[in-house]
Short mmCIF file of C-alpha atoms (C1' of nucleotides) in Angstrom, two decimals:
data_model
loop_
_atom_site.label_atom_id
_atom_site.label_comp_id
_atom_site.label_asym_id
_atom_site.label_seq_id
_atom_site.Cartn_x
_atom_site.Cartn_y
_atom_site.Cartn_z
CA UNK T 22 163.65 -117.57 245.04
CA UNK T 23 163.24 -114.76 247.31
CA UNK T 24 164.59 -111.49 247.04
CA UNK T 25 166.98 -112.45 249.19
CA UNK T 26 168.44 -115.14 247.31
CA UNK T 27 168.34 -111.86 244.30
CA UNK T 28 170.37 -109.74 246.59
CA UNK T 29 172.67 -112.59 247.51
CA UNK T 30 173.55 -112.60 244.42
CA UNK T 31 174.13 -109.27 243.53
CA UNK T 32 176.22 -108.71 246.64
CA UNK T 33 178.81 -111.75 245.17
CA UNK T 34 179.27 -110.40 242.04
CA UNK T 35 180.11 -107.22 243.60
CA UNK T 36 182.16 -108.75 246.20
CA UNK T 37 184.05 -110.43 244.23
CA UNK T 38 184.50 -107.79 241.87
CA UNK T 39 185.57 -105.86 244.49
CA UNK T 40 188.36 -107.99 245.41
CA UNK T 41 189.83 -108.30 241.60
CA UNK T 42 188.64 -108.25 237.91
CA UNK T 43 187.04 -111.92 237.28
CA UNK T 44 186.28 -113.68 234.01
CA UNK T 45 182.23 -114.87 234.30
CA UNK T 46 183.51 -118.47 234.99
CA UNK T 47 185.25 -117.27 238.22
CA UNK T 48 182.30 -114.71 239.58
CA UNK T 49 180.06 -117.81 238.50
CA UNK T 50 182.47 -120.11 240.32
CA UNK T 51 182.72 -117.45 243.56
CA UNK T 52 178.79 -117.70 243.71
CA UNK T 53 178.60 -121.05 243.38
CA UNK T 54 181.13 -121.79 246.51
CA UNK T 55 179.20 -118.86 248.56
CA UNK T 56 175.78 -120.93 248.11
CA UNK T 57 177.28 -124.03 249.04
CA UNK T 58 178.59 -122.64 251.90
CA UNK T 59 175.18 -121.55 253.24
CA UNK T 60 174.07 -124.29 251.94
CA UNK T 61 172.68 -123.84 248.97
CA UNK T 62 173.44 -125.43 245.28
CA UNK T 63 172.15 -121.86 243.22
CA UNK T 64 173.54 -121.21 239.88
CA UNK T 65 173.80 -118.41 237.19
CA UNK T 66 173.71 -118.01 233.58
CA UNK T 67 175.31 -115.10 231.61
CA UNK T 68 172.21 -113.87 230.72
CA UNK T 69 171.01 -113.59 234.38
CA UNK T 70 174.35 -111.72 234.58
CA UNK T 71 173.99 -109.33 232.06
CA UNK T 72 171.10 -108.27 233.33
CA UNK T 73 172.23 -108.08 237.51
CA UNK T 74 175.07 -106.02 235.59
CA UNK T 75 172.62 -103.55 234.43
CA UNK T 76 170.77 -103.65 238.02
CA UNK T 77 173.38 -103.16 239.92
CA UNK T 78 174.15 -99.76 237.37
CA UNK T 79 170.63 -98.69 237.44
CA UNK T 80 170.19 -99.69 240.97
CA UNK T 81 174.03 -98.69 242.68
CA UNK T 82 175.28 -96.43 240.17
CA UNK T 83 178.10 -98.99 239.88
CA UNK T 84 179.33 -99.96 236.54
CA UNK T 85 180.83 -103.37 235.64
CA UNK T 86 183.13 -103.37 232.69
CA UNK T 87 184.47 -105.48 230.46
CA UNK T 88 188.40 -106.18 229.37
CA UNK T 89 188.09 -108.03 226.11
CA UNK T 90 191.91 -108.85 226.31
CA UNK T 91 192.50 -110.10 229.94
CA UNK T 92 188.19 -111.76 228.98
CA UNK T 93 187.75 -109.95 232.32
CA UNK T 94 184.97 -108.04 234.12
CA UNK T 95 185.98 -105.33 236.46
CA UNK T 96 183.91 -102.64 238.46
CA UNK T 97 184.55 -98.95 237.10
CA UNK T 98 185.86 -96.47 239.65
CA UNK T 99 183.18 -95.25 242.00
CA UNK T 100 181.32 -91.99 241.24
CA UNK T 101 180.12 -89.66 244.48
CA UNK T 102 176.41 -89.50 243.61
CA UNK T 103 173.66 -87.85 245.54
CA UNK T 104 170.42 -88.87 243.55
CA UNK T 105 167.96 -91.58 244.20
CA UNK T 106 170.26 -94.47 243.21
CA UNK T 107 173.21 -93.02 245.52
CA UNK T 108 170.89 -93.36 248.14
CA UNK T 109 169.94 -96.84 247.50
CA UNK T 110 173.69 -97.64 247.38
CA UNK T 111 174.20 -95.94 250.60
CA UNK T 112 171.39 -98.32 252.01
CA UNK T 113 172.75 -101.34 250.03
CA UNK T 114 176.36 -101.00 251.67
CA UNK T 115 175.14 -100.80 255.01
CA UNK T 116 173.05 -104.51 254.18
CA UNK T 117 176.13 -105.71 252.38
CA UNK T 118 178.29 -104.80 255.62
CA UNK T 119 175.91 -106.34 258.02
CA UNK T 120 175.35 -109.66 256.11
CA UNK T 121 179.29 -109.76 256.06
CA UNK T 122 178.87 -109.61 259.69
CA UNK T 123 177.08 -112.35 260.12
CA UNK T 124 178.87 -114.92 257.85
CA UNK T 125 182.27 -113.92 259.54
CA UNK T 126 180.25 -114.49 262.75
CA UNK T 127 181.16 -117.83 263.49
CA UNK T 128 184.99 -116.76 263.18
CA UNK T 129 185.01 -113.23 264.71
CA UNK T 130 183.33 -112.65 268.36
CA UNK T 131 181.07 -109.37 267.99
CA UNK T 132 179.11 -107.83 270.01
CA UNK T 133 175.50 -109.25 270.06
CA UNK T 134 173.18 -107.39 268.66
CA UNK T 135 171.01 -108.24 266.65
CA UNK T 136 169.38 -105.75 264.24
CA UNK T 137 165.56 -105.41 264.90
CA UNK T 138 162.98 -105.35 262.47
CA UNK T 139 165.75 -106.80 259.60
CA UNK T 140 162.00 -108.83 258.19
CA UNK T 141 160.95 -105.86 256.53
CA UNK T 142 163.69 -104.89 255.22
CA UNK T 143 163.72 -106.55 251.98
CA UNK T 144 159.70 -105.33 251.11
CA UNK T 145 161.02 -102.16 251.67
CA UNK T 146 163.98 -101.94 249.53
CA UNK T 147 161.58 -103.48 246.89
CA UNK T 148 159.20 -100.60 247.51
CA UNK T 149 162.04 -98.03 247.32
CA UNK T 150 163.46 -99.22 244.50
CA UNK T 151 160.71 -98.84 242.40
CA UNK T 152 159.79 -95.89 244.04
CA UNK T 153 156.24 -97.46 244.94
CA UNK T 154 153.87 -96.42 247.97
CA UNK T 155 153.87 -98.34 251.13
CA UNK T 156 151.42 -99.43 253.87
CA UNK T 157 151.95 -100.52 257.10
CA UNK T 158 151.34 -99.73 260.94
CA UNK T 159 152.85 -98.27 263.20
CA UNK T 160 153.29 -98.14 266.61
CA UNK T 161 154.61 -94.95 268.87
CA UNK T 162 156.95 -95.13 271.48
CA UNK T 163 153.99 -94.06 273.87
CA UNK T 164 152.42 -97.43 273.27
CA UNK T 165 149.17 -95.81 271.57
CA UNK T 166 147.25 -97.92 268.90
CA UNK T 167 149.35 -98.97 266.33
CA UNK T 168 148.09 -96.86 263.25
CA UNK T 169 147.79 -97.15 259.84
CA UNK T 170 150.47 -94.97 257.71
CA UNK T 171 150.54 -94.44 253.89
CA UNK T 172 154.02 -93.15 252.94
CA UNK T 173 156.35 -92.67 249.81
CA UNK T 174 159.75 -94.60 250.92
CA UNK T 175 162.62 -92.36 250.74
CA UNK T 176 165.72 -94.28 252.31
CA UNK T 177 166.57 -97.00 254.38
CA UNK T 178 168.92 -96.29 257.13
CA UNK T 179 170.64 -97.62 259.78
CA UNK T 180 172.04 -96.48 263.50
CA UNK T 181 173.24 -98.49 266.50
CA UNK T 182 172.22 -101.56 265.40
CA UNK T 183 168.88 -100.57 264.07
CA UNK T 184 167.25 -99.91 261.36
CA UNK T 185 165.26 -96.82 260.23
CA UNK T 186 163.04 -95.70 256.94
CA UNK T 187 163.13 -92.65 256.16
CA UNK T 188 159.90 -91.59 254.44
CA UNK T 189 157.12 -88.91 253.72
CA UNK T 190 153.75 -89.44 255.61
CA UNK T 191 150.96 -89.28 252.80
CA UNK T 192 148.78 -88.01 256.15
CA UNK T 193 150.09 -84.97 256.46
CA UNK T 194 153.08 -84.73 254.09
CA UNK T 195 156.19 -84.75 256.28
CA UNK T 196 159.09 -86.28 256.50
CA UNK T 197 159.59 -88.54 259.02
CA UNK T 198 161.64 -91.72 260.56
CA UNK T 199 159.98 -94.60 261.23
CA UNK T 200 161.58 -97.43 263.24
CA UNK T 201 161.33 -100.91 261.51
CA UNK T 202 161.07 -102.52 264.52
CA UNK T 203 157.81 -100.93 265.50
CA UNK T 204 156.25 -101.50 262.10
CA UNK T 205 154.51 -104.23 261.33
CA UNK T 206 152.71 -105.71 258.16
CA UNK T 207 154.36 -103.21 255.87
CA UNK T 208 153.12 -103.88 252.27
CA UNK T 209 153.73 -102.19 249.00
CA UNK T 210 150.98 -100.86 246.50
CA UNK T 211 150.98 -100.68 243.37
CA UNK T 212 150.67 -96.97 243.39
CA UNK T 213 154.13 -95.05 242.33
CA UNK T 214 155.52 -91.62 243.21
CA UNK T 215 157.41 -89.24 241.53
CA UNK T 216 160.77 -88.89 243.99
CA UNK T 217 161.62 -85.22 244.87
CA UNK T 218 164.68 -83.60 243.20
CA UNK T 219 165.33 -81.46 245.70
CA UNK T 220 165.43 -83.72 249.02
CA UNK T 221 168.68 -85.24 249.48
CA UNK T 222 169.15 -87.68 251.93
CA UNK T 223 172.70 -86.40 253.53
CA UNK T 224 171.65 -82.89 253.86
CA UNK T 225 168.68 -84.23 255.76
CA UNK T 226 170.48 -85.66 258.26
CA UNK T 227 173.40 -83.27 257.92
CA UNK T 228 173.05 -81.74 261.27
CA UNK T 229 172.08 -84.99 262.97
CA UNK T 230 173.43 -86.95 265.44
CA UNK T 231 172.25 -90.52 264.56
CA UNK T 232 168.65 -90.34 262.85
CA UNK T 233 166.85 -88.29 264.99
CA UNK T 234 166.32 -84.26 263.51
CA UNK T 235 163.76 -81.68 265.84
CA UNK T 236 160.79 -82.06 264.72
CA UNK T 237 160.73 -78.30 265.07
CA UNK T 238 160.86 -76.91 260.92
CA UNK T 239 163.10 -73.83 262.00
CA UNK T 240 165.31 -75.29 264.90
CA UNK T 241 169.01 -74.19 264.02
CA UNK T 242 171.88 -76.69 264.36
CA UNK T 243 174.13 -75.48 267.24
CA UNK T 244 178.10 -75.33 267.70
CA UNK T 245 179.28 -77.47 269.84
CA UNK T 246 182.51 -77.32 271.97
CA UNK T 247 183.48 -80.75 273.95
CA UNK T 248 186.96 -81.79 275.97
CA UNK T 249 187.72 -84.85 276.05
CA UNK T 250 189.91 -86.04 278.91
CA UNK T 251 193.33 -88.19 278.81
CA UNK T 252 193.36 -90.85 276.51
CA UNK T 253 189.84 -90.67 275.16
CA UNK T 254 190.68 -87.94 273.35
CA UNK T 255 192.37 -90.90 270.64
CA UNK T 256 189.64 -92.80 270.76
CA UNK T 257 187.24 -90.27 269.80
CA UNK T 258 190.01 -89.17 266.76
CA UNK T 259 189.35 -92.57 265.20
CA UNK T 260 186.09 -92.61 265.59
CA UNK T 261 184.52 -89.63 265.28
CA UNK T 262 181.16 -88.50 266.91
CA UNK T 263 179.94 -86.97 263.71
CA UNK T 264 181.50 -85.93 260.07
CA UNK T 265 180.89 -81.87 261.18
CA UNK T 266 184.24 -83.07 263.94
CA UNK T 267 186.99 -80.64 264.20
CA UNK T 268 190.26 -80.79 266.28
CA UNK T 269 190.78 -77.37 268.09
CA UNK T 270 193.47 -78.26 270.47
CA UNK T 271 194.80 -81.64 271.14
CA UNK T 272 197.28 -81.68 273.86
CA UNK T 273 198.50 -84.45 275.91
CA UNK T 274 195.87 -83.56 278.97
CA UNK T 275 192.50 -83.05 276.59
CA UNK T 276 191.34 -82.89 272.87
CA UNK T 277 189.04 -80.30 272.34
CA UNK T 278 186.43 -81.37 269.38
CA UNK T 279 183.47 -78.82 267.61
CA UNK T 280 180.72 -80.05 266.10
CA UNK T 281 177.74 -78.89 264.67
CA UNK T 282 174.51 -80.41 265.29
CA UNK T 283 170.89 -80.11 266.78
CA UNK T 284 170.88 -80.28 270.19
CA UNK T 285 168.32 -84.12 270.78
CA UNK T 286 167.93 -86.29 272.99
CA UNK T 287 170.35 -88.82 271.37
CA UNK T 288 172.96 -86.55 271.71
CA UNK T 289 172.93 -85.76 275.49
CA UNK T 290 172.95 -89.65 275.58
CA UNK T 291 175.92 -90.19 273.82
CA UNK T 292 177.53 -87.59 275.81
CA UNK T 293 176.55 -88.73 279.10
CA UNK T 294 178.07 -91.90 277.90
CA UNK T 295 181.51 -90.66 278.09
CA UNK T 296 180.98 -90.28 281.80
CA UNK T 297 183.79 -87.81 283.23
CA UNK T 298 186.17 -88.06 280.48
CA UNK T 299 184.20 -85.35 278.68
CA UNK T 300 183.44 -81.72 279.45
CA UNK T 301 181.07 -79.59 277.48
CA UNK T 302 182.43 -76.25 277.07
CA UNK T 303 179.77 -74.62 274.86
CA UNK T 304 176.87 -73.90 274.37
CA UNK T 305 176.02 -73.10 278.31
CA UNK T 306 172.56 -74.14 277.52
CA UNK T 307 173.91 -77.90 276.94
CA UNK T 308 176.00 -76.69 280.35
CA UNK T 309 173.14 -76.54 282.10
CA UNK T 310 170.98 -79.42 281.03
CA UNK T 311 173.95 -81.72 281.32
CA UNK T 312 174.50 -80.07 285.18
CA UNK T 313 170.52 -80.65 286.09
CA UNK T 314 170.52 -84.62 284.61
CA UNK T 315 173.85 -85.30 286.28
CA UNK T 316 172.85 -84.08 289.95
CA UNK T 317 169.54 -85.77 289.20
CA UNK T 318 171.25 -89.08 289.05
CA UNK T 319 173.92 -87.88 291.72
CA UNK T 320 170.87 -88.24 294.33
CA UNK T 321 170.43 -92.05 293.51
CA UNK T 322 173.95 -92.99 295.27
"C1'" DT I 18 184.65 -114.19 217.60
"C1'" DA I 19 182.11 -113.38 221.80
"C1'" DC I 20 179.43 -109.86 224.20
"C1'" DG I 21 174.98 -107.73 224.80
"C1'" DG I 22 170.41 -107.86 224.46
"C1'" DG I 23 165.64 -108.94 222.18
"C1'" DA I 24 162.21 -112.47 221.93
"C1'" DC I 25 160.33 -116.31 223.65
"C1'" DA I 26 160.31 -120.58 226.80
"C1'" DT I 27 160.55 -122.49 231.22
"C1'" DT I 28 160.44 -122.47 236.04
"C1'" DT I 29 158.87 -120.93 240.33
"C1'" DG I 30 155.99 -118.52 243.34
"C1'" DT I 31 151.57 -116.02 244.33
"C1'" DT I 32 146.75 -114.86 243.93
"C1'" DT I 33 142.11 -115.97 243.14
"C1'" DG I 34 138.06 -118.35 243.15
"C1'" DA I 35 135.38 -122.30 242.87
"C1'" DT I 36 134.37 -126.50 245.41
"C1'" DT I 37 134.02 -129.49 249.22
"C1'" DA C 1 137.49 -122.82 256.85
"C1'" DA C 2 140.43 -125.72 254.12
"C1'" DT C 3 141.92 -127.40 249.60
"C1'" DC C 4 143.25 -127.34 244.99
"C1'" DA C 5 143.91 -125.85 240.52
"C1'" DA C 6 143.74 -122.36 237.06
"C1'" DA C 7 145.46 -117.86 236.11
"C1'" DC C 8 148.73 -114.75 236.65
"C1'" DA C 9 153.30 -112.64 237.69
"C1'" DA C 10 158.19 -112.57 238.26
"C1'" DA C 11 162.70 -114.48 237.68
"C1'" DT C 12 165.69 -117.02 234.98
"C1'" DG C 13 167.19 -119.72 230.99
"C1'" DT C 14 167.63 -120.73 225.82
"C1'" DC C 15 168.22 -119.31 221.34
"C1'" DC C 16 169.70 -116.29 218.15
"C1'" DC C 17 171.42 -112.25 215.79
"C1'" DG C 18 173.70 -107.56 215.35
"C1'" DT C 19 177.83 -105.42 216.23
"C1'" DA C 20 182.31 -103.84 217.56
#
DNA sequence: TACGGGACATTTGTTTGATT
DNA sequence: AATCAAACAAATGTCCCGTA
């Protein structure tokens, strides 16, 4: 049984928590029928669920109770938490979302993509969750030598269909993103580490556009003004660029959005992206670069 | 009475190391 | 280098008892 097959099972009891309290026949039942369906004939016994119960607490920070009169189990209301097991649940929804993905995959037509470096991922939570060193290699963007990395594991992470780990480089102490798609043979020691109290994951990336930060230590997240023109303006309402969004003016001709982020390279992207149906109105600095790029590509046609 | 959990058994998978 | 088994480790199951 792989860890997996561990996770699997974790994410049916939950699921099917989710959905409604359930007596252990009927979450044993709901498992059973999920296996089958992959093709698999695993079972349970209550002792194997009292103790997921108390992983999933220890692990998710999500409690499973118990309704002597209705015989049912049910999962307590969830708590906002922003320590080490908050961040594994963060990771673990994002998993549990994608695997949904896939099994409603035959049913619903999504866009293909297919998440890139998803082998690791499991060695990794492992290594996280125990809060264990890792080794692995890793290759730069530049091509270079792959090289060989010691880091502590922090969080797992993912953006546009990738996935990232966020962790502390033993080499020099910082810490970094690493792509799992450019590492390779990632391995987990037996050595632990004490987590830091005072990093938290969300004010990390806080400022961030995606899961890039400037690797500049004093770099100053800037105000951003944007227009959006005609109809996009909805669109980007539903689905906003970043949490830091704010409606300024919304009118039937543009919606004016501010955000407040660090200037990267993802960023331009995703604003060049919108193609004419965006205008940046501040800072002039983004102005500018956004003017040079565009009559850069101008020359092409 | 039935859940929760401790102690131990069983199963399954992984590592090691000796042997061919 | 390839093979196999013993040793070990991890996950899961069985049994049983305290407790609410």
């Amino acid at each position: 049984m792989s860890h997996t097959d561990y996770y699997f099972r974790h994410q049916c009891i939950l699921r099917k928590l989710q959905k409604a309290p359930a007596s252990l026949e009927e979450i044993q039942d709901y498992y059973e029928l999920e296996c089958e369906t992959h093709g698999y004939a695993f079972s349970f016994s209550k002792r194997t669920f009292i103790r997921d119960k108390n992983e999933i607490l220890s692990m998710f920070k999500r409690e499973i109770g118990y309704n002597k009169s209705l015989n049912k189990y049910y999962l307590e209301e969830e708590e906002i938490q922003d320590d080490f097991g908050g961040r594994i649940a963060d990771t673990y929804n994002t998993y549990l979302a994608l695997n949904m993905m896939e099994s409603i995959a035959d049913f619903v037509h999504l866009e293909k993509r297919r998440p890139q470096g998803m082998e690791h991922f499991s060695e990794l939570m492992q290594a996280l969750k125990g809060k264990f060193i890792i080794k692995f290699e890793y290759e730069k963007y530049d091509n270079s030598d792959a090289t060989a990395r010691r880091a502590e594991p922090l969080a797992l992470k993912e953006f546009e269909s990738r996935w990232y780990l966020l962790a502390k480089d033993l080499k020099d102490n910082t810490i970094k993103i690493f792509a799992l798609d450019r590492m390779s043979y990632p391995e987990t020691t037996k050595q632990r580490f004490k987590a830091d109290k005072n990093f938290n994951v969300n004010t990390y990336f806080e400022h961030c556009f995606g899961i890039v930060r400037p690797s500049e230590t004093n770099a100053k997240p800037e105000e951003i003004i944007l227009s959006f023109k005609g109809n996009k303006g909805k669109y980007i309402k539903s689905l906003p660029l970043h949490i830091s969004q704010q409606i300024i003016k919304e009118d039937e001709k543009e919606l004016q959005v501010k955000l407040l982020l660090f200037i990267t390279h993802d960023f331009v992207m995703e604003i060049l992206k919108h193609g004419d149906e965006v205008e940046v109105l501040q800072p002039q600095q983004l102005r500018k670069s956004l003017k040079t790029i565009l009559k850069g590509a101008e020359q092409y046609y």
